[in-house]
Coordinates of C-alpha atoms and ligand atoms in Angstrom, one line a residue:
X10 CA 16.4 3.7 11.5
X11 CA 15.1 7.1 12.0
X12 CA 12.9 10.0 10.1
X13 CA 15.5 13.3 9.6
X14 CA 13.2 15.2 7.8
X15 CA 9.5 16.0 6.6
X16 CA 10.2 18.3 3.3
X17 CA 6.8 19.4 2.2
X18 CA 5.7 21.0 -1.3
X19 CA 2.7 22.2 -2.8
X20 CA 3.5 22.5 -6.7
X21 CA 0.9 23.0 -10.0
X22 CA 2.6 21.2 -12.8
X23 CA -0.8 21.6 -14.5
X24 CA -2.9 20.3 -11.2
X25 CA -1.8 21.8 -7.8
X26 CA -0.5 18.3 -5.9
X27 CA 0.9 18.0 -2.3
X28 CA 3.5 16.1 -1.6
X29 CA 6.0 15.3 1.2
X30 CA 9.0 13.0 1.0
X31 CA 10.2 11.6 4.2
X32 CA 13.8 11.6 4.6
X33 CA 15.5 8.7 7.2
X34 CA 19.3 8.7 8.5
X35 CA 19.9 5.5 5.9
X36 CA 21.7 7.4 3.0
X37 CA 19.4 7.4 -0.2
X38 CA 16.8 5.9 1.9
X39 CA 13.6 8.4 1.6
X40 CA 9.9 8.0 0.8
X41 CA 7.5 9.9 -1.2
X42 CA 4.0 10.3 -0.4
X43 CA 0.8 12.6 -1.7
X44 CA -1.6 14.5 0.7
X45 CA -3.5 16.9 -2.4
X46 CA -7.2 18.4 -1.3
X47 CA -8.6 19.4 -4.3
X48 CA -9.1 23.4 -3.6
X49 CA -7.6 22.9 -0.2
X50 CA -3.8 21.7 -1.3
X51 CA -1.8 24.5 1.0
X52 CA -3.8 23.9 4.3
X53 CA -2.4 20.2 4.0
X54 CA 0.7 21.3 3.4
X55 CA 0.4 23.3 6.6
X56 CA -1.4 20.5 8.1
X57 CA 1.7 18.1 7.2
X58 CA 4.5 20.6 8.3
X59 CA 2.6 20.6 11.9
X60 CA 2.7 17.2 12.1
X61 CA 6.1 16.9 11.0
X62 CA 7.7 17.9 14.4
X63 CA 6.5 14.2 15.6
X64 CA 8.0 12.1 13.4
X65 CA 11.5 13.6 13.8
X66 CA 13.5 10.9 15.5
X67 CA 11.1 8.1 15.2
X68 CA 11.5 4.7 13.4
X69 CA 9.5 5.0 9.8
X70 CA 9.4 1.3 9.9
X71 CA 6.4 1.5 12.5
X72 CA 3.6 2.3 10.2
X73 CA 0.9 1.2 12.0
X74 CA 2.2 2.5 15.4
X75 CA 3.0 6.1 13.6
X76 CA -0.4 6.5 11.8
X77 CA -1.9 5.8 15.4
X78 CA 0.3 8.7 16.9
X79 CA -1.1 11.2 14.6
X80 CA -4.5 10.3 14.7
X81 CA -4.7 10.1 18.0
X82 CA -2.0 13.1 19.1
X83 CA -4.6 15.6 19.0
X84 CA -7.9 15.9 20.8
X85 CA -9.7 16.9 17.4
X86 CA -9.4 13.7 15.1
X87 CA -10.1 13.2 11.7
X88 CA -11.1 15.6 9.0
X89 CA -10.3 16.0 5.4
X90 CA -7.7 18.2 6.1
X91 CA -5.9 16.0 8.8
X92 CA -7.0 12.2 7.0
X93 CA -5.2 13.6 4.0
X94 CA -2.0 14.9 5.7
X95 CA -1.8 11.1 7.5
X96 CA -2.5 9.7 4.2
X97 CA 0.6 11.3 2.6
X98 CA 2.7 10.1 5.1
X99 CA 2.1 7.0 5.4
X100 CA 2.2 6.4 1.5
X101 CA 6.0 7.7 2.2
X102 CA 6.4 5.2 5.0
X103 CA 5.2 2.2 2.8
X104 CA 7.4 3.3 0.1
X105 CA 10.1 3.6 2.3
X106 CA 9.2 0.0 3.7
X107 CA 9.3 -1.2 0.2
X108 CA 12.7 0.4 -0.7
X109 CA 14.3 -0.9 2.5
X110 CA 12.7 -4.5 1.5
X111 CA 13.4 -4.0 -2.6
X112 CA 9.9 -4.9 -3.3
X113 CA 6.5 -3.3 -4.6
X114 CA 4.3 -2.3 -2.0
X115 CA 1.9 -4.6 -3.3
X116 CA 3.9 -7.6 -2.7
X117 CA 4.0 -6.1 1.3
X118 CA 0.8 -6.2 0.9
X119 CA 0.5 -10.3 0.3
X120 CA 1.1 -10.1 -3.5
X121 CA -1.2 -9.6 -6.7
X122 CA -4.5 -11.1 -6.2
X123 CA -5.4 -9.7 -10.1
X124 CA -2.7 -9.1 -13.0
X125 CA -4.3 -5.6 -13.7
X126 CA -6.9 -3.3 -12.0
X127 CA -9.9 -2.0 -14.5
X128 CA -10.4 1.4 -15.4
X129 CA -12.7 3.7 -16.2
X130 CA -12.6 6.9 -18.3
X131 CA -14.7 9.5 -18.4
X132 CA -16.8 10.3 -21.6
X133 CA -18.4 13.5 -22.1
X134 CA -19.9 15.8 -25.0
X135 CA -22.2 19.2 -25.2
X136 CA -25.2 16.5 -26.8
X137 CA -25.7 12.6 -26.9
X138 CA -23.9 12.9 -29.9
X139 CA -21.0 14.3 -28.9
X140 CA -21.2 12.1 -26.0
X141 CA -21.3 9.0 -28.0
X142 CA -18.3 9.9 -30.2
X143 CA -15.9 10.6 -26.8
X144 CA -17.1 7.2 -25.5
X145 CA -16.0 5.6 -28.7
X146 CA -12.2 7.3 -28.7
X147 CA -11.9 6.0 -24.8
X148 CA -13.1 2.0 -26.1
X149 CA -11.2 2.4 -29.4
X150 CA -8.4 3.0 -26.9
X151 CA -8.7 -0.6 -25.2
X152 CA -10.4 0.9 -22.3
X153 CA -13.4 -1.5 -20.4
X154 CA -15.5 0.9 -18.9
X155 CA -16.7 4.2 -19.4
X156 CA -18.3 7.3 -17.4
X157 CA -21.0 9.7 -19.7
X158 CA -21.8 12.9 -19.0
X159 CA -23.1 15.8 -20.5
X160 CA -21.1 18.8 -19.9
X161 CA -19.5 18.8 -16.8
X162 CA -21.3 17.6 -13.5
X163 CA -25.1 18.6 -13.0
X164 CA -25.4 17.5 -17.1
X165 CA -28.5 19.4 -18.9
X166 CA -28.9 20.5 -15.1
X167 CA -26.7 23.2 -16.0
X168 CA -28.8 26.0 -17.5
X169 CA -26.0 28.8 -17.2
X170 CA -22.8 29.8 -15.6
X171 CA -21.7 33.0 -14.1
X172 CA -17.9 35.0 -14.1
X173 CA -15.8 34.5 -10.8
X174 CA -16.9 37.9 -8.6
X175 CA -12.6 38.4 -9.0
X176 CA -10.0 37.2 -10.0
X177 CA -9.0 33.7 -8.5
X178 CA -12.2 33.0 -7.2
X179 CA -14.5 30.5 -8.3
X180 CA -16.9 30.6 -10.7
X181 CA -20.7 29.6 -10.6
X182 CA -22.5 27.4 -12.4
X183 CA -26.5 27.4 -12.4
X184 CA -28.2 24.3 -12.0
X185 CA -31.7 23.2 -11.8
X186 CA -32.6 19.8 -11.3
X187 CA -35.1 18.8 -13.5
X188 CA -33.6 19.4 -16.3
X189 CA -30.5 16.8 -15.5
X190 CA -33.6 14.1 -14.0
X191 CA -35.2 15.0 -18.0
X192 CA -32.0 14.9 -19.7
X193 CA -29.6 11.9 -18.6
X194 CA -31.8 8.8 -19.6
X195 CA -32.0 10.7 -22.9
X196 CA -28.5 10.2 -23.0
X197 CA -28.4 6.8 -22.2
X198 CA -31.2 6.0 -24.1
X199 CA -29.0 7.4 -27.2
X200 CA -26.0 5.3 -26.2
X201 CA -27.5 2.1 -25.4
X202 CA -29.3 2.2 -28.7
X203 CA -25.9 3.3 -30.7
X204 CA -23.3 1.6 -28.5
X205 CA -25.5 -1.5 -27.5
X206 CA -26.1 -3.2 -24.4
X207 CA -22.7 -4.8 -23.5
X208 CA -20.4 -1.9 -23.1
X209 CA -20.2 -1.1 -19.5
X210 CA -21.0 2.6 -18.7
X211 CA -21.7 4.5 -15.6
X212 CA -22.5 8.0 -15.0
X213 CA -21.7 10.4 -11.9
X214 CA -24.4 12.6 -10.1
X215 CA -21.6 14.3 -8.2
X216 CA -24.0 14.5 -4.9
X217 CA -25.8 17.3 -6.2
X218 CA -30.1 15.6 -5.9
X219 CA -32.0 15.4 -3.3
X220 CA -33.0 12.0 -2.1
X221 CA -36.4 11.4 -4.2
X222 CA -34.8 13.1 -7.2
X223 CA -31.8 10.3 -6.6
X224 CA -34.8 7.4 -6.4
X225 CA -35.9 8.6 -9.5
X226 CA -32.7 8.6 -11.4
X227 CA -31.6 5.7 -10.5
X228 CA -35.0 4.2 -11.4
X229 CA -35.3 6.1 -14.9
X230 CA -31.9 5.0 -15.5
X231 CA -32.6 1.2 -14.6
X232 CA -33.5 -0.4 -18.4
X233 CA -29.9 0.9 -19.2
X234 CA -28.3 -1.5 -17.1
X235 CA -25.5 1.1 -15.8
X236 CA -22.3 0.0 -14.4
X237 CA -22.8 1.9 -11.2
X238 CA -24.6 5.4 -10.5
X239 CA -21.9 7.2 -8.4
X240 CA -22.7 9.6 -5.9
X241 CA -26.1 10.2 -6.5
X242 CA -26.1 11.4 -2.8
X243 CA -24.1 13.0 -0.3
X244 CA -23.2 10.4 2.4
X245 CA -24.5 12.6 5.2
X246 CA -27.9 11.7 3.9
X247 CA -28.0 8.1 5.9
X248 CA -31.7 8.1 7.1
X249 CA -32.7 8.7 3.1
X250 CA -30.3 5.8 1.8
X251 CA -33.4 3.1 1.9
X252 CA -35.6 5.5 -0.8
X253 CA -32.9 5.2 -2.9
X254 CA -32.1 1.8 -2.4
X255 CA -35.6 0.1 -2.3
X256 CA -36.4 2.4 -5.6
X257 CA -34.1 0.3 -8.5
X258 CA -31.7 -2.6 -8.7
X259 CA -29.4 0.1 -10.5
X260 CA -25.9 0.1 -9.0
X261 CA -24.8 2.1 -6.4
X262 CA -21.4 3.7 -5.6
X263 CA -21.1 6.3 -2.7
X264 CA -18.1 8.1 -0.7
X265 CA -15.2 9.6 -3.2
X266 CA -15.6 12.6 -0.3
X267 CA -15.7 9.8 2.7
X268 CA -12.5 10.6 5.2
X269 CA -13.6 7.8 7.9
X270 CA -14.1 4.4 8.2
X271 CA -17.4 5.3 10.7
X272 CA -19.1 7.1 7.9
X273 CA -18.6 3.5 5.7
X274 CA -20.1 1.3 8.2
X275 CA -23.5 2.2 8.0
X276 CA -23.5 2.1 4.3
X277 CA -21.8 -1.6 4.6
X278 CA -24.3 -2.7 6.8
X279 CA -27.5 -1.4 5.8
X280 CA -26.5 -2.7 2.4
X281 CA -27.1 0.4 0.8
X282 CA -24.0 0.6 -1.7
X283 CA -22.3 -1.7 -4.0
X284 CA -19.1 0.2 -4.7
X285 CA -17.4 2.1 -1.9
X286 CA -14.9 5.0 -3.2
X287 CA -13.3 5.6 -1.0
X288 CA -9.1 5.7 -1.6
X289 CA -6.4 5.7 0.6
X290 CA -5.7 9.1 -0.5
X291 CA -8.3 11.0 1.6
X292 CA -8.7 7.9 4.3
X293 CA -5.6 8.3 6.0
X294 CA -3.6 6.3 3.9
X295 CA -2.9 2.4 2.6
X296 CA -3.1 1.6 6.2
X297 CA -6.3 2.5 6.6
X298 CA -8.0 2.1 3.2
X299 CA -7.2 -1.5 3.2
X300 CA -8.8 -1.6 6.8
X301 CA -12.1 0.0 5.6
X302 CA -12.3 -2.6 2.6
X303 CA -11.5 -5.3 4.6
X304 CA -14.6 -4.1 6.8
X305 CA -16.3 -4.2 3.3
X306 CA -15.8 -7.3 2.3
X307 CA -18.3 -9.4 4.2
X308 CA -21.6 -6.8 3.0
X309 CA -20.0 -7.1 -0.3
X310 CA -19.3 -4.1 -1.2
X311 CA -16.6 -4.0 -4.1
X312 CA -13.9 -1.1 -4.4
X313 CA -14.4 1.9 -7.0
X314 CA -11.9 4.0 -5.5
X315 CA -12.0 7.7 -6.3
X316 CA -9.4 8.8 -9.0
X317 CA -10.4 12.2 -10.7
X318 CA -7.8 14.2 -12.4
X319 CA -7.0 16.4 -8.5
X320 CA -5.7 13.1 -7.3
X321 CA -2.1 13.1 -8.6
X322 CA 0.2 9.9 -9.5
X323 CA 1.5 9.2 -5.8
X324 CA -1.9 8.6 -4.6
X325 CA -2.8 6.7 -7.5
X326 CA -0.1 4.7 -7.5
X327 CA -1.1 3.8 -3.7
X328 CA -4.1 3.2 -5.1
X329 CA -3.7 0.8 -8.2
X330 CA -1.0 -0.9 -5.3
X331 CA -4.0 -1.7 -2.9
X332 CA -6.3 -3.0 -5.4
X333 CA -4.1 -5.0 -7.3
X334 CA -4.4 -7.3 -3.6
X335 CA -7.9 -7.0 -2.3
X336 CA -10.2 -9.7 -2.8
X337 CA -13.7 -7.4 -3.3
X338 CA -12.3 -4.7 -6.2
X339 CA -14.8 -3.0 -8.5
X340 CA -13.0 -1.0 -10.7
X341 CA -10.6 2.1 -10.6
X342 CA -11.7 5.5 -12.1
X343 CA -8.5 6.7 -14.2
X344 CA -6.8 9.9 -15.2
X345 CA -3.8 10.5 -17.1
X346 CA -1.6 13.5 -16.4
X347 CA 0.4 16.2 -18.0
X348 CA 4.1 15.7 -19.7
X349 CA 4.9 18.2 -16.4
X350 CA 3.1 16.4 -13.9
X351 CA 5.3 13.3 -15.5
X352 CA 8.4 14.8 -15.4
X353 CA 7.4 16.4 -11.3
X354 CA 6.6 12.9 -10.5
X355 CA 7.9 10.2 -12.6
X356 CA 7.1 6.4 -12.7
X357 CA 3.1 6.8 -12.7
X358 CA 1.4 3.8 -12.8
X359 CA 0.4 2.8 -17.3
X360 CA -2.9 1.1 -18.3
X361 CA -2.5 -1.8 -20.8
X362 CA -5.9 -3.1 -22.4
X363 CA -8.1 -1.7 -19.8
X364 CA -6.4 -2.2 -16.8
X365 CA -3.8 -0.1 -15.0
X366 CA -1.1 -2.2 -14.2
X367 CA 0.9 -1.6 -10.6
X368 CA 4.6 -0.3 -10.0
X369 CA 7.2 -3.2 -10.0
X370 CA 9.6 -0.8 -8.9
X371 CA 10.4 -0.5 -5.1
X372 CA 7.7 1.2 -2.6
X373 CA 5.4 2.9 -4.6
X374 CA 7.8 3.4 -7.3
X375 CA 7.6 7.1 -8.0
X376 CA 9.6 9.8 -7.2
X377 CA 9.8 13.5 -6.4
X378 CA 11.9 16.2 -8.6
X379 CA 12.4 18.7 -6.7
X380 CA 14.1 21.1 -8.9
X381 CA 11.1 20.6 -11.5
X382 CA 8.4 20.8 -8.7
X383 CA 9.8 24.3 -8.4
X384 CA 9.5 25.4 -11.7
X385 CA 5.3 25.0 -10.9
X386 CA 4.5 26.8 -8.5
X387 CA 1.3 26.9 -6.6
X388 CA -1.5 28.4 -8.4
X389 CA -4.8 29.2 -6.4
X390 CA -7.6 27.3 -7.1
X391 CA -11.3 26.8 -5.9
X392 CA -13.9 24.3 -6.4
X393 CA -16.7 26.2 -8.5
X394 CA -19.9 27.2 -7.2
X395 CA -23.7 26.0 -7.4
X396 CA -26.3 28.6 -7.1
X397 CA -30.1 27.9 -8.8
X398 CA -31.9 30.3 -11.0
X399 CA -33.1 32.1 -8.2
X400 CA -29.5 32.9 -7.0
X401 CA -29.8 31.0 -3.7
X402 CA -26.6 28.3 -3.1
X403 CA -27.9 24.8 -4.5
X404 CA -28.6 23.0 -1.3
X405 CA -28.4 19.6 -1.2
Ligands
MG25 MG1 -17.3 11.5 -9.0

């Protein structure tokens, strides 16, 4: 068998996603894979079409020998840009390998360790109030777990926002940090005493503290028994890990931003995490992600694998598919898309009582339209901005 074609697209059915779908020389033999850098979706397209040219004429059912070949093909490895491009292709060569074999790619993968994979949702409000009401719809639901926020990221952090500087670029929020360390065990104070004690909730610092204002979160936040603090610090941070980890026995989850398997080990050795999330999205792929949780498993450190709404239903798909077979899985954070996205990309992944169950159909089980992906195109996009009240960038 051999690849005849890369075909790329970058389309926005209400998120930009991008996609490739690997065409071989079997008739109606093709794979679909997902590549989409949130704020960065046309440079992997670029990124993809480059890389491309090699796999013209090879065998797609040499995964592990054709992830190698792009990783290792240029002098300049890794990188979000290029661990996202190999990620989307070798989702489309285990869904190809899946088709050819007329099984889920989790059954490749040595078969369903779980019946379901739990999710969580993500719970937000302008108040504790309002807070408390959108956790309530998401458990009313069925759903297990739940993220709360104030706001958006940065919480009562976020003291005031400024207009894009033009049109299609980002805009700016204002954040100060003592206001978010002040006002997040308020909020958890207000939901442990309305919700009680056994729902399972977490809440997401989105790497914006510096590493004593992460020990003290995660220390204020301690008598609420959270599910896991994620990202209360960038990964970069590594000699800093210990103050947050010697300050609480609060959870930890680190790395939705993580492209390589060298920036996990520390953080599995040193036992400074419990979660890693990390997906196969933005690690290179299923090849890899397994790798890098397979590395995990020893330090124990569980899965939590990224899964905002910017990561469309290809790469979660690969995802649910990859945890549904690992023995060390956390949990799944869990977005639902638009009746476009849906009807771009058809067969996502549903949740039933909590837990999103995997594709039983072929490979991955999705598919790309191509004629509807064209009816969305591309709309820019930008990741907004974080400046503090004096108008410096926030640096952290
Ligand atoms: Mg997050």
């Amino acid at each position: 068998m051999k690849i005849t074609e890369v075909r790329v697209f970058v389309t926005c059915p209400g998120r930009n996603y991008t996609l490739v779908k690997i065409m071989t020389d079997e008739p109606g033999l093709y794979g679909v894979g997902e590549g989409t850098l949130n704020g960065s979706e046309t440079i992997v397209a670029e990124a993809l079409r480059h890389i491309g040219q090699l796999l013209i004429g090879r065998d797609p059912q040499r995964i592990e020998d054709i992830w190698h070949l792009l990783y290792r093909q240029g002098y300049w490895r890794g990188g979000p840009i290029f661990m996202a491009a190999i990620a989307a292709v070798d989702m489309a060569l285990w869904d190809i390998k899946g088709k050819q074999a007329n099984l889920p790619v989790y059954q490749l993968l040595g078969g369903k360790a779980r019946e379901g994979v739990l999710v969580y949702r993500h719970g937000h409000g302008r108040d504790p109030i309002e807070c408390e009401d959108s956790v309530r719809k998401w458990l009313e639901q069925g759903y297990r777990v739940v993220r709360a926020q104030i706001g958006d990221y940065g919480g009562a952090g976020v003291v005031d926002s400024l207009p894009p500087v033009s049109p299609g670029t980002p805009s700016t929020k204002i954040f100060e940090p003592v206001n978010y360390l002040m006002g997040t065990p308020k909020l958890f104070e207000h939901l442990r005493s309305t919700l009680g004690r056994e729902v399972e909730l977490l809440h997401d610092a989105h790497e914006q503290l510096q590493p004593i204002e992460a020990a003290q979160l995660a220390k204020s936040l301690e008598p609420y028994r959270l599910f896991f603090l994620e990202d209360p610090l960038m990964p970069e941070h590594r000699e800093s890990w210990p103050i947050l980890r010697q300050a609480s026995t609060t959870p930890l989850a680190i790395g939705e931003i993580i492209t390589s398997r060298w920036d996990c080990l520390p953080l599995f050795m040193n036992k400074w995490i419990d979660f890693i999330r990390i997906k196969p999205l933005h690690v290179g792929g299923i090849t890899e992600a397994r790798k890098i949780l397979t590395l995990a498993e020893p330090f124990n450190v569980r899965s939590a694998f990224h899964g905002a709404a910017d990561i469309g239903p290809i790469a979660q798909s690969a995802s649910v598919s990859l945890q549904t077979v690992i023995p060390n899985f956390g949990v799944q954070e869990w977005t639902s898309y638009s009746d476009a996205a849906h009807e771009v990309l058809p067969g996502a992944c549903q949740v039933q009582d909590g837990y999103a169950l995997p594709n039983e159909r072929p490979g991955l089980g999705m598919d790309i339209n191509e004629e509807a992906a064209a009816r969305y195109p591309y709309q820019t996009a930008f990741m907004p901005l974080v400046r503090r009240r004096d108008g410096s960038m926030h640096v952290y």
